[in-house]
mmCIF file of C-alpha atoms in Angstrom:
data_model
loop_
_atom_site.group_PDB
_atom_site.id
_atom_site.type_symbol
_atom_site.label_atom_id
_atom_site.label_comp_id
_atom_site.label_asym_id
_atom_site.label_seq_id
_atom_site.Cartn_x
_atom_site.Cartn_y
_atom_site.Cartn_z
ATOM 1 C CA MET A 161 0.034 0.003 -0.027
ATOM 2 C CA ASN A 162 1.265 3.521 -0.840
ATOM 3 C CA GLN A 163 2.087 5.797 2.092
ATOM 4 C CA PRO A 164 4.861 8.075 3.134
ATOM 5 C CA SER A 165 7.845 6.154 4.316
ATOM 6 C CA ASN A 166 11.391 6.707 5.624
ATOM 7 C CA ASN A 167 10.381 9.637 7.742
ATOM 8 C CA ALA A 168 8.888 11.640 4.879
ATOM 9 C CA THR A 169 6.223 14.007 6.024
ATOM 10 C CA GLU A 170 2.865 14.401 4.365
ATOM 11 C CA GLY A 171 4.026 17.597 2.638
ATOM 12 C CA GLN A 172 7.236 15.987 1.358
ATOM 13 C CA ALA A 173 5.153 13.078 0.012
ATOM 14 C CA VAL A 174 2.709 15.389 -1.922
ATOM 15 C CA THR A 175 5.664 17.292 -3.335
ATOM 16 C CA VAL A 176 7.310 13.926 -4.535
ATOM 17 C CA GLU A 177 4.077 12.940 -6.085
ATOM 18 C CA ILE A 178 3.720 16.284 -7.768
ATOM 19 C CA ILE A 179 7.239 15.993 -9.205
ATOM 20 C CA LEU A 180 6.933 12.378 -10.434
ATOM 21 C CA THR A 181 3.584 12.947 -12.187
ATOM 22 C CA LEU A 182 4.761 16.190 -13.695
ATOM 23 C CA GLN A 183 7.883 14.438 -15.341
ATOM 24 C CA LEU A 184 5.705 11.543 -16.525
ATOM 25 C CA VAL A 185 2.942 13.868 -18.037
ATOM 26 C CA LEU A 186 5.545 16.163 -19.615
ATOM 27 C CA CYS A 187 7.221 13.105 -21.200
ATOM 28 C CA ILE A 188 3.798 11.831 -22.513
ATOM 29 C CA TYR A 189 2.999 15.321 -24.036
ATOM 30 C CA ALA A 190 6.449 15.574 -25.626
ATOM 31 C CA ALA A 191 6.461 12.052 -26.969
ATOM 32 C CA THR A 192 2.942 12.093 -28.525
ATOM 33 C CA ASP A 193 2.589 15.712 -29.700
ATOM 34 C CA ASP A 194 1.591 15.705 -33.340
ATOM 35 C CA ARG A 195 2.933 19.264 -33.715
ATOM 36 C CA ARG A 196 6.494 18.010 -33.516
ATOM 37 C CA ASP A 197 7.989 17.025 -36.728
ATOM 38 C CA ASP A 198 11.410 15.947 -35.526
ATOM 39 C CA ASN A 199 12.261 12.241 -35.127
ATOM 40 C CA VAL A 200 11.887 11.644 -31.456
ATOM 41 C CA GLY A 201 12.204 7.828 -31.422
ATOM 42 C CA SER A 202 9.709 5.456 -29.891
ATOM 43 C CA PRO A 203 7.067 7.257 -27.815
ATOM 44 C CA SER A 204 6.365 4.033 -25.925
ATOM 45 C CA LEU A 205 10.007 3.544 -25.075
ATOM 46 C CA SER A 206 10.443 7.027 -23.688
ATOM 47 C CA ILE A 207 7.163 6.886 -21.647
ATOM 48 C CA GLY A 208 8.230 3.524 -20.307
ATOM 49 C CA LEU A 209 11.638 4.740 -19.313
ATOM 50 C CA SER A 210 9.933 7.779 -17.644
ATOM 51 C CA VAL A 211 7.763 5.493 -15.527
ATOM 52 C CA VAL A 212 10.887 3.429 -14.529
ATOM 53 C CA VAL A 213 12.798 6.429 -13.521
ATOM 54 C CA GLY A 214 9.758 7.798 -11.591
ATOM 55 C CA HIS A 215 9.425 4.475 -9.732
ATOM 56 C CA LEU A 216 13.083 4.230 -8.931
ATOM 57 C CA VAL A 217 13.134 7.748 -7.558
ATOM 58 C CA GLY A 218 9.844 7.746 -5.714
ATOM 59 C CA ILE A 219 9.417 4.297 -4.267
ATOM 60 C CA TYR A 220 11.722 5.213 -1.393
ATOM 61 C CA PHE A 221 9.525 8.170 -0.186
ATOM 62 C CA THR A 222 5.930 7.247 -1.118
ATOM 63 C CA GLY A 223 5.674 3.991 -2.880
ATOM 64 C CA CYS A 224 5.425 6.060 -6.101
ATOM 65 C CA SER A 225 1.832 6.164 -7.067
ATOM 66 C CA MET A 226 1.834 8.613 -9.943
ATOM 67 C CA ASN A 227 -1.777 7.528 -10.605
ATOM 68 C CA PRO A 228 -4.604 7.728 -8.065
ATOM 69 C CA ALA A 229 -6.132 4.408 -9.379
ATOM 70 C CA ARG A 230 -2.875 2.597 -8.446
ATOM 71 C CA SER A 231 -3.266 3.756 -4.807
ATOM 72 C CA PHE A 232 -7.012 3.285 -4.526
ATOM 73 C CA GLY A 233 -7.052 -0.434 -5.046
ATOM 74 C CA PRO A 234 -4.682 -1.392 -2.269
ATOM 75 C CA ALA A 235 -6.153 1.301 0.092
ATOM 76 C CA LEU A 236 -9.563 -0.239 -0.534
ATOM 77 C CA VAL A 237 -8.360 -3.748 0.108
ATOM 78 C CA VAL A 238 -6.505 -2.868 3.254
ATOM 79 C CA GLY A 239 -9.195 -0.348 4.378
ATOM 80 C CA ASN A 240 -6.654 2.309 5.245
ATOM 81 C CA PHE A 241 -7.315 5.756 3.870
ATOM 82 C CA ASN A 242 -5.411 7.857 6.419
ATOM 83 C CA THR A 243 -2.852 9.450 3.987
ATOM 84 C CA HIS A 244 -4.685 8.617 0.775
ATOM 85 C CA TRP A 245 -5.390 12.141 -0.068
ATOM 86 C CA ILE A 246 -1.714 12.443 -1.026
ATOM 87 C CA PHE A 247 -2.098 10.116 -3.872
ATOM 88 C CA TRP A 248 -4.982 12.061 -5.276
ATOM 89 C CA ILE A 249 -3.821 15.668 -4.724
ATOM 90 C CA GLY A 250 -0.162 15.117 -5.843
ATOM 91 C CA PRO A 251 -0.888 13.446 -9.175
ATOM 92 C CA MET A 252 -3.714 15.952 -10.053
ATOM 93 C CA VAL A 253 -1.736 19.032 -9.299
ATOM 94 C CA GLY A 254 1.300 17.490 -11.084
ATOM 95 C CA ALA A 255 -0.683 16.788 -14.198
ATOM 96 C CA ILE A 256 -2.232 20.243 -14.248
ATOM 97 C CA LEU A 257 1.251 21.844 -13.846
ATOM 98 C CA ALA A 258 2.695 19.699 -16.572
ATOM 99 C CA SER A 259 -0.159 20.600 -18.934
ATOM 100 C CA LEU A 260 0.292 24.341 -18.198
ATOM 101 C CA ILE A 261 4.056 24.131 -18.591
ATOM 102 C CA TYR A 262 4.056 22.185 -21.859
ATOM 103 C CA ASN A 263 1.122 24.090 -23.524
ATOM 104 C CA TYR A 264 2.173 27.511 -22.455
ATOM 105 C CA VAL A 265 5.820 27.531 -22.048
ATOM 106 C CA LEU A 266 7.616 24.623 -23.741
ATOM 107 C CA CYS A 267 5.334 24.154 -26.751
ATOM 108 C CA PRO A 268 2.601 26.829 -27.027
ATOM 109 C CA GLN A 269 -0.138 26.473 -29.756
ATOM 110 C CA GLU A 270 -0.247 29.103 -32.360
ATOM 111 C CA GLN A 271 -3.766 30.536 -31.946
ATOM 112 C CA SER A 272 -5.157 33.983 -32.524
ATOM 113 C CA PHE A 273 -6.606 35.960 -29.690
ATOM 114 C CA SER A 274 -10.172 35.226 -30.865
ATOM 115 C CA GLU A 275 -9.375 31.484 -30.665
ATOM 116 C CA LYS A 276 -7.993 31.623 -27.220
ATOM 117 C CA LEU A 277 -10.926 33.726 -26.059
ATOM 118 C CA SER A 278 -13.614 31.284 -27.428
ATOM 119 C CA MET A 279 -11.679 28.384 -25.836
ATOM 120 C CA LEU A 280 -11.632 30.241 -22.542
ATOM 121 C CA LEU A 281 -15.340 30.936 -22.844
ATOM 122 C CA GLY A 282 -16.134 27.392 -23.896
ATOM 123 C CA ARG A 283 -17.543 28.233 -27.326
ATOM 124 C CA MET A 284 -17.506 25.288 -29.747
ATOM 125 C CA PRO A 285 -15.814 25.846 -33.059
ATOM 126 C CA THR A 286 -18.131 25.884 -36.129
ATOM 127 C CA LEU A 287 -18.084 22.989 -38.655
ATOM 128 C CA ARG A 288 -16.315 25.280 -41.146
ATOM 129 C CA GLU A 289 -13.541 25.992 -38.561
ATOM 130 C CA VAL A 290 -13.085 22.320 -37.812
ATOM 131 C CA GLU A 291 -12.835 21.494 -41.626
ATOM 132 C CA GLU A 292 -10.396 24.257 -42.198
ATOM 133 C CA ASP A 293 -8.230 23.110 -39.311
ATOM 134 C CA TRP A 294 -8.375 19.515 -40.493
ATOM 135 C CA GLU A 295 -7.227 20.576 -44.015
ATOM 136 C CA GLU A 296 -4.414 22.592 -42.539
ATOM 137 C CA ARG A 297 -3.235 19.695 -40.439
ATOM 138 C CA GLN A 298 -3.285 17.402 -43.430
ATOM 139 C CA GLU A 299 -0.930 19.700 -45.341
ATOM 140 C CA GLN A 300 1.759 19.562 -42.474
ATOM 141 C CA PRO A 301 4.387 16.802 -42.583
ATOM 142 C CA ARG A 302 3.967 14.195 -39.896
ATOM 143 C CA ARG A 303 6.860 12.999 -37.742
ATOM 144 C CA LYS A 304 7.776 9.394 -38.200
ATOM 145 C CA SER A 305 8.620 7.123 -35.184
ATOM 146 C CA MET A 306 11.704 5.084 -35.253
ATOM 147 C CA GLU A 307 10.823 1.498 -36.290
ATOM 148 C CA LEU A 308 12.778 -1.492 -35.131
ATOM 149 C CA GLN A 309 13.970 -3.738 -37.943
ATOM 150 C CA THR A 310 15.562 -7.061 -37.690
ATOM 151 C CA LEU A 311 19.097 -7.386 -39.077
#
């Protein structure tokens, strides 16, 4: 069962979970972003390595959840929800921070002010706007993942 260990306080455990989830979600965004046209290798390999690194670093402090569902099952079976909030708040905050960092700092989308405003207000794009966006995306070159080949 996931819980703070090795004298880690609850605040330290939340911070560890935030950082672990942030690095995982940033890796997922970077590996699967269609806007990138460079050859980034295998997305599944980079995401898998990110999970391994996260677990190697975080298992000492919190058991390394990085996913609330991974902590909920064992807590439900054991019936111990004392510090379970750590494994919900940490990953949610980490994922939100990763989304903001990736979409607004590392790789912002090129949108006009009116598009950003309509997204903020929750307005759905018209069918014509969707079709124009689809045609524009089809014209852009797609990145190719590395493929493993036998020798």
